[in-house]
Amino acid sequence: MVQTLAEERLGRPGTDTPTAARMLLLRIRTYIDQHLSDRDLTPDTIARAHHISVRYLHKLFELENITVSRWIQKRRLEHCRRDLARRAAELTIGAVAHRWGFTSPSHFSRVFRATYGVSPAERRNSMVLAAPLPRRPASISLRPNGDRDRLLEPGIADESHQDRQHLGGPH
């Protein structure tokens, strides 16, 4: 505690080299990613978890030209965007937002639209429309003589039937 106070007064931790600052920033980013769903994830909780001052935490993020809070919001939005694409029909938009730490669905919708230029619903719906159609299962047809040919696509017989014809075997 005394060391943290002394470092805060000086405006830097004891190991203030560019490499140490970058390594600490990487650890903090990892911590943030691991706690994105926690609605109580704040600069204060992050600083406490890393035994640094909030002031120094903000100073580290200045290196990236972003605030800590904006970084958290950015990462949450990225995860929501991904989930809206993957789980289009499974979760409501509010559930996706809540899952990643947003407490207000309307706030989430506003910042999502401001960031991506479309609403969360538009994003989800566009992913449903863009999803590839499921492949039809192979069908079985009976040839006039009763043999079964496996059709991979309508009108295309199984290669093994074509091979039998070519070799003069039964068709």
Rosetta silent file (secondary structure, phi, psi, omega in degrees, C-alpha in Angstrom):
SEQUENCE: MVQTLAEERLGRPGTDTPTAARMLLLRIRTYIDQHLSDRDLTPDTIARAHHISVRYLHKLFELENITVSRWIQKRRLEHCRRDLARRAAELTIGAVAHRWGFTSPSHFSRVFRATYGVSPAERRNSMVLAAPLPRRPASISLRPNGDRDRLLEPGIADESHQDRQHLGGPH
SCORE:     score description
SCORE:     0.000 S_00000001
   1 L     0.000  -45.317  179.422    0.000    0.000    0.000 S_00000001
   2 H   -63.348  -41.612  179.223    2.796    2.413    0.901 S_00000001
   3 H   -62.427  -42.934  178.997    4.633    1.515   -2.303 S_00000001
   4 H   -61.481  -42.513  178.056    1.490    2.138   -4.357 S_00000001
   5 H   -63.713  -43.139  179.252    1.022    5.524   -2.704 S_00000001
   6 H   -63.613  -42.351  179.290    4.656    6.474   -3.308 S_00000001
   7 H   -65.317  -38.091  178.969    4.424    5.372   -6.932 S_00000001
   8 H   -65.346  -40.255  178.827    1.218    7.325   -7.394 S_00000001
   9 H   -62.153  -36.281  178.937    2.849   10.460   -5.960 S_00000001
  10 H   -83.071  -14.213  178.662    5.669   10.030   -8.428 S_00000001
  11 L    82.929   13.342  179.634    3.182    9.229  -11.200 S_00000001
  12 L  -159.507  154.836  173.823    4.720    5.884  -12.099 S_00000001
  13 L   -77.413  168.660 -177.069    5.334    2.406  -10.713 S_00000001
  14 L   -57.463  -32.319 -179.036    8.807    1.334   -9.628 S_00000001
  15 L  -107.316   72.604 -175.067    9.558   -0.427  -12.919 S_00000001
  16 L   -96.737   67.089  172.601    8.696    2.344  -15.357 S_00000001
  17 L  -107.599  156.453  179.002   10.435    1.210  -18.501 S_00000001
  18 H   -56.386  -39.028 -179.962    8.647    1.151  -21.844 S_00000001
  19 H   -66.921  -43.736  179.201    8.898   -2.636  -21.937 S_00000001
  20 H   -64.101  -39.810  179.284    7.521   -3.031  -18.401 S_00000001
  21 H   -64.899  -42.559  178.753    4.673   -0.620  -19.187 S_00000001
  22 H   -64.800  -41.815  178.791    3.783   -2.560  -22.361 S_00000001
  23 H   -63.495  -42.594  178.336    3.892   -5.877  -20.507 S_00000001
  24 H   -64.015  -41.687  178.689    1.652   -4.483  -17.785 S_00000001
  25 H   -62.129  -39.929  176.651   -0.743   -3.123  -20.390 S_00000001
  26 H   -62.955  -42.009  177.737   -0.928   -6.575  -22.019 S_00000001
  27 H   -64.265  -39.450  179.762   -1.710   -8.169  -18.640 S_00000001
  28 H   -66.606  -42.804  177.821   -4.381   -5.555  -18.013 S_00000001
  29 H   -61.183  -41.347  177.521   -5.965   -6.135  -21.427 S_00000001
  30 H   -62.059  -44.210  177.932   -6.040   -9.861  -20.749 S_00000001
  31 H   -59.428  -45.298  179.421   -7.647   -9.197  -17.370 S_00000001
  32 H   -59.885  -47.693  179.841  -10.251   -6.965  -19.005 S_00000001
  33 H   -60.320  -35.711  179.960  -11.076   -9.620  -21.610 S_00000001
  34 H   -74.014  -17.705 -176.349  -11.466  -12.227  -18.877 S_00000001
  35 L  -120.053   17.753 -177.301  -13.858   -9.972  -16.924 S_00000001
  36 L   -57.878  -34.642 -177.673  -15.877   -8.317  -19.707 S_00000001
  37 L   -74.317  -12.245  179.456  -19.124   -9.888  -18.547 S_00000001
  38 L   -77.646  112.816 -179.075  -18.685   -8.348  -15.084 S_00000001
  39 L   -64.805  -18.309  179.951  -20.892   -5.259  -14.971 S_00000001
  40 L   -93.428   13.526  177.072  -18.726   -3.922  -12.142 S_00000001
  41 L   -71.992  112.536 -177.860  -15.571   -3.883  -14.282 S_00000001
  42 L  -135.605  165.860  174.776  -14.272   -0.331  -13.830 S_00000001
  43 H   -55.107  -36.596 -179.932  -10.921    1.421  -13.940 S_00000001
  44 H   -64.418  -46.237 -179.733  -10.894    1.281  -10.125 S_00000001
  45 H   -67.478  -35.392  178.363  -11.369   -2.497   -9.949 S_00000001
  46 H   -66.605  -45.328  179.384   -8.791   -3.035  -12.688 S_00000001
  47 H   -61.387  -44.807  179.425   -6.229   -0.827  -10.947 S_00000001
  48 H   -61.263  -40.981 -178.864   -6.801   -2.590   -7.617 S_00000001
  49 H   -65.485  -23.290 -178.431   -6.388   -6.006   -9.249 S_00000001
  50 L  -109.726    8.184  176.081   -3.010   -4.917  -10.658 S_00000001
  51 L    56.876   42.519  176.010   -1.799   -3.015   -7.600 S_00000001
  52 L  -130.610  166.838  177.897   -1.486    0.269   -9.460 S_00000001
  53 L   -80.338  156.563  175.923   -3.205    3.601   -9.142 S_00000001
  54 H   -61.646  -37.175  179.044   -6.162    4.530  -11.314 S_00000001
  55 H   -60.033  -45.315  179.649   -4.096    7.467  -12.493 S_00000001
  56 H   -67.961  -36.666  176.213   -1.309    5.188  -13.715 S_00000001
  57 H   -57.826  -46.259  178.455   -3.852    2.870  -15.362 S_00000001
  58 H   -63.972  -36.378  178.887   -5.166    5.817  -17.355 S_00000001
  59 H   -64.368  -38.558  177.322   -1.621    6.808  -18.215 S_00000001
  60 H   -62.522  -42.406 -179.194   -0.947    3.331  -19.616 S_00000001
  61 H   -73.309  -20.747  174.228   -3.982    3.541  -21.877 S_00000001
  62 H   -61.258  -30.006  177.075   -2.905    6.979  -23.068 S_00000001
  63 L   -59.456  -27.058 -178.157   -0.104    5.128  -24.863 S_00000001
  64 L  -100.253    3.699 -178.624   -2.870    3.572  -27.000 S_00000001
  65 L    57.205   41.081  177.456   -4.797    6.851  -27.452 S_00000001
  66 L  -149.586  151.059  176.210   -7.895    5.420  -25.768 S_00000001
  67 L   -85.195  163.052  178.979   -9.400    5.615  -22.312 S_00000001
  68 H   -61.592  -45.598 -178.490   -9.828    2.542  -20.136 S_00000001
  69 H   -63.029  -39.762  177.838  -13.605    2.878  -20.238 S_00000001
  70 H   -67.156  -36.894  178.040  -13.645    3.173  -24.029 S_00000001
  71 H   -62.087  -45.440  178.869  -11.392    0.117  -24.298 S_00000001
  72 H   -60.064  -47.782 -179.895  -13.829   -1.890  -22.139 S_00000001
  73 H   -61.292  -43.043  179.399  -16.781   -0.670  -24.201 S_00000001
  74 H   -59.514  -47.307 -179.084  -14.973   -1.452  -27.464 S_00000001
  75 H   -65.639  -40.073  177.666  -14.181   -5.001  -26.378 S_00000001
  76 H   -63.099  -43.959  179.186  -17.733   -5.578  -25.128 S_00000001
  77 H   -62.102  -40.359  178.663  -19.156   -4.328  -28.422 S_00000001
  78 H   -60.928  -42.385  179.547  -16.835   -6.631  -30.394 S_00000001
  79 H   -68.593  -39.843  177.143  -18.039   -9.640  -28.407 S_00000001
  80 H   -62.936  -43.556  179.867  -21.685   -8.613  -28.796 S_00000001
  81 H   -59.847  -44.191  178.488  -21.206   -8.162  -32.540 S_00000001
  82 H   -63.483  -45.062 -179.089  -19.679  -11.624  -32.788 S_00000001
  83 H   -66.325  -35.555  177.628  -22.459  -13.213  -30.708 S_00000001
  84 H   -64.097  -33.016  178.359  -25.163  -11.514  -32.758 S_00000001
  85 H   -75.911  -39.520 -175.401  -23.642  -13.081  -35.857 S_00000001
  86 H   -81.667  -41.431 -173.502  -23.174  -16.541  -34.357 S_00000001
  87 L  -111.797   49.010 -172.227  -26.264  -16.908  -32.217 S_00000001
  88 L   -50.930  -45.042 -174.526  -28.696  -15.057  -34.405 S_00000001
  89 L  -102.288  -10.201 -172.879  -31.821  -16.852  -33.268 S_00000001
  90 L   -78.267  -43.950 -174.447  -30.765  -18.198  -29.877 S_00000001
  91 L  -118.274  148.303  173.488  -30.521  -15.083  -27.693 S_00000001
  92 L   -71.859  162.250  178.211  -32.397  -11.829  -27.585 S_00000001
  93 H   -61.802  -41.825  177.783  -30.425   -8.688  -28.271 S_00000001
  94 H   -60.918  -37.870  179.158  -30.895   -7.660  -24.638 S_00000001
  95 H   -67.170  -39.361  177.705  -29.540  -11.029  -23.469 S_00000001
  96 H   -64.030  -46.012  179.896  -26.435  -10.650  -25.641 S_00000001
  97 H   -60.935  -45.905 -179.551  -25.863   -7.125  -24.304 S_00000001
  98 H   -63.408  -39.202 -179.689  -26.377   -8.247  -20.710 S_00000001
  99 H   -57.638  -34.356 -177.214  -24.060  -11.207  -21.185 S_00000001
 100 L  -102.921   21.287  169.267  -21.179   -8.857  -22.026 S_00000001
 101 L    96.268    1.097  175.845  -21.724   -6.372  -19.218 S_00000001
 102 L   -81.630  131.888 -177.727  -24.144   -3.833  -20.689 S_00000001
 103 L   -95.401  -21.005 -178.021  -26.832   -2.975  -18.155 S_00000001
 104 L  -120.680  117.389  178.289  -29.139   -0.985  -20.427 S_00000001
 105 H   -60.604  -35.622 -179.606  -30.395   -2.435  -23.727 S_00000001
 106 H   -69.581  -40.003  176.062  -31.186    1.046  -25.056 S_00000001
 107 H   -63.055  -44.251  178.270  -27.682    2.323  -24.235 S_00000001
 108 H   -57.463  -47.268 -179.648  -26.232   -0.792  -25.864 S_00000001
 109 H   -60.538  -41.175  179.677  -28.290   -0.217  -29.025 S_00000001
 110 H   -64.181  -47.594 -177.617  -27.186    3.421  -29.229 S_00000001
 111 H   -72.465  -30.705  176.551  -23.468    2.705  -28.860 S_00000001
 112 H   -63.863  -48.299  179.755  -23.678   -0.316  -31.172 S_00000001
 113 H   -63.483  -40.951  179.871  -25.275    1.794  -33.917 S_00000001
 114 H   -63.662  -34.233 -177.909  -22.781    4.628  -33.343 S_00000001
 115 H   -81.458  -45.428 -171.708  -19.882    2.180  -33.657 S_00000001
 116 H  -106.615   -7.649  177.751  -21.023   -0.088  -36.490 S_00000001
 117 L    79.455    2.247  175.984  -23.542    2.074  -38.379 S_00000001
 118 L  -138.805  157.180  177.418  -26.361   -0.477  -37.971 S_00000001
 119 L   -75.798  161.942  176.106  -28.585   -1.469  -35.096 S_00000001
 120 H   -57.957  -37.640  179.194  -27.991   -4.771  -33.288 S_00000001
 121 H   -65.136  -41.787  177.887  -31.206   -6.110  -34.852 S_00000001
 122 H   -63.138  -40.022  178.147  -30.036   -5.152  -38.335 S_00000001
 123 H   -61.520  -49.422 -178.571  -26.699   -6.874  -37.676 S_00000001
 124 H   -62.543  -45.306 -178.953  -28.379  -10.047  -36.467 S_00000001
 125 H   -65.075  -37.046  179.060  -30.879  -10.085  -39.327 S_00000001
 126 H   -67.023  -31.763  179.050  -28.176   -9.517  -41.941 S_00000001
 127 H   -74.306  -32.988  177.003  -26.238  -12.474  -40.570 S_00000001
 128 H   -66.017  -43.513 -179.678  -29.328  -14.700  -40.730 S_00000001
 129 H   -68.508  -31.944 -177.291  -29.861  -13.718  -44.357 S_00000001
 130 H   -84.319  -11.902 -177.530  -26.168  -14.173  -45.195 S_00000001
 131 L   -65.526  139.144  179.116  -25.912  -17.600  -43.546 S_00000001
 132 L   -65.142  144.477  177.313  -25.407  -20.415  -46.027 S_00000001
 133 L   -69.893  144.389  178.748  -28.415  -22.619  -46.559 S_00000001
 134 L   -65.984  143.506  179.439  -28.069  -26.072  -45.049 S_00000001
 135 L   -69.419  142.263  175.470  -27.137  -28.734  -47.569 S_00000001
 136 L   -74.030  143.650  176.377  -29.878  -31.126  -48.523 S_00000001
 137 L   -67.892  154.249  177.862  -29.222  -34.682  -47.504 S_00000001
 138 L   -62.101  142.446 -179.911  -28.389  -37.087  -50.288 S_00000001
 139 E  -109.413  160.373  179.885  -31.479  -38.730  -51.691 S_00000001
 140 E  -112.737  132.127  175.733  -32.013  -42.244  -52.903 S_00000001
 141 E  -124.498  149.840  177.250  -33.788  -42.946  -56.164 S_00000001
 142 E   -96.211  131.007  175.824  -34.798  -46.248  -57.633 S_00000001
 143 L   -79.191  162.114 -178.509  -33.728  -46.929  -61.188 S_00000001
 144 L   -53.567  -31.019 -179.054  -36.248  -48.630  -63.456 S_00000001
 145 L   -87.239    4.136  176.638  -34.577  -51.993  -62.846 S_00000001
 146 L    95.519  -11.123  177.274  -34.844  -51.567  -59.040 S_00000001
 147 L   -67.533  149.643  176.943  -31.169  -50.704  -58.393 S_00000001
 148 E   -99.046  132.518  172.978  -30.598  -47.859  -56.014 S_00000001
 149 E  -116.537  133.254  177.072  -28.460  -44.934  -57.055 S_00000001
 150 E   -84.579  123.213  178.734  -27.381  -42.396  -54.477 S_00000001
 151 E   -97.509  121.089  177.904  -27.969  -38.912  -55.808 S_00000001
 152 E   -78.550  -39.530  174.758  -25.539  -36.325  -54.513 S_00000001
 153 E  -138.565  155.403  179.265  -27.423  -33.523  -56.223 S_00000001
 154 L   -52.897  127.187  176.600  -30.584  -33.820  -58.288 S_00000001
 155 L    87.044   -2.421 -179.248  -29.684  -35.468  -61.564 S_00000001
 156 E  -115.879  114.244 -177.558  -26.135  -36.508  -60.563 S_00000001
 157 E   -79.223  159.043  177.012  -25.698  -40.199  -59.837 S_00000001
 158 L   -60.352  140.601 -177.307  -23.202  -41.607  -57.380 S_00000001
 159 H   -59.506  -31.995 -177.834  -19.755  -42.054  -58.954 S_00000001
 160 H   -63.949  -32.630  176.482  -19.718  -45.750  -58.058 S_00000001
 161 H   -67.157  -43.098  178.998  -22.673  -46.312  -60.421 S_00000001
 162 H   -62.842  -38.821  178.701  -20.854  -44.498  -63.207 S_00000001
 163 H   -64.538  -40.491  179.922  -17.753  -46.624  -62.540 S_00000001
 164 H   -64.411  -39.054  178.602  -19.800  -49.838  -62.761 S_00000001
 165 H   -63.218  -44.721 -177.546  -21.257  -48.745  -66.089 S_00000001
 166 H   -63.797  -38.049 -178.979  -17.819  -47.918  -67.449 S_00000001
 167 L   -84.435   -0.362  178.496  -16.398  -51.267  -66.324 S_00000001
 168 L    81.939   12.982  179.115  -19.333  -53.150  -67.769 S_00000001
 169 L   -80.590 -176.944 -178.654  -20.645  -54.201  -64.375 S_00000001
 170 L   -64.854  147.229  177.868  -24.295  -54.252  -63.279 S_00000001
 171 L  -115.106    0.000    0.000  -26.159  -51.004  -63.373 S_00000001
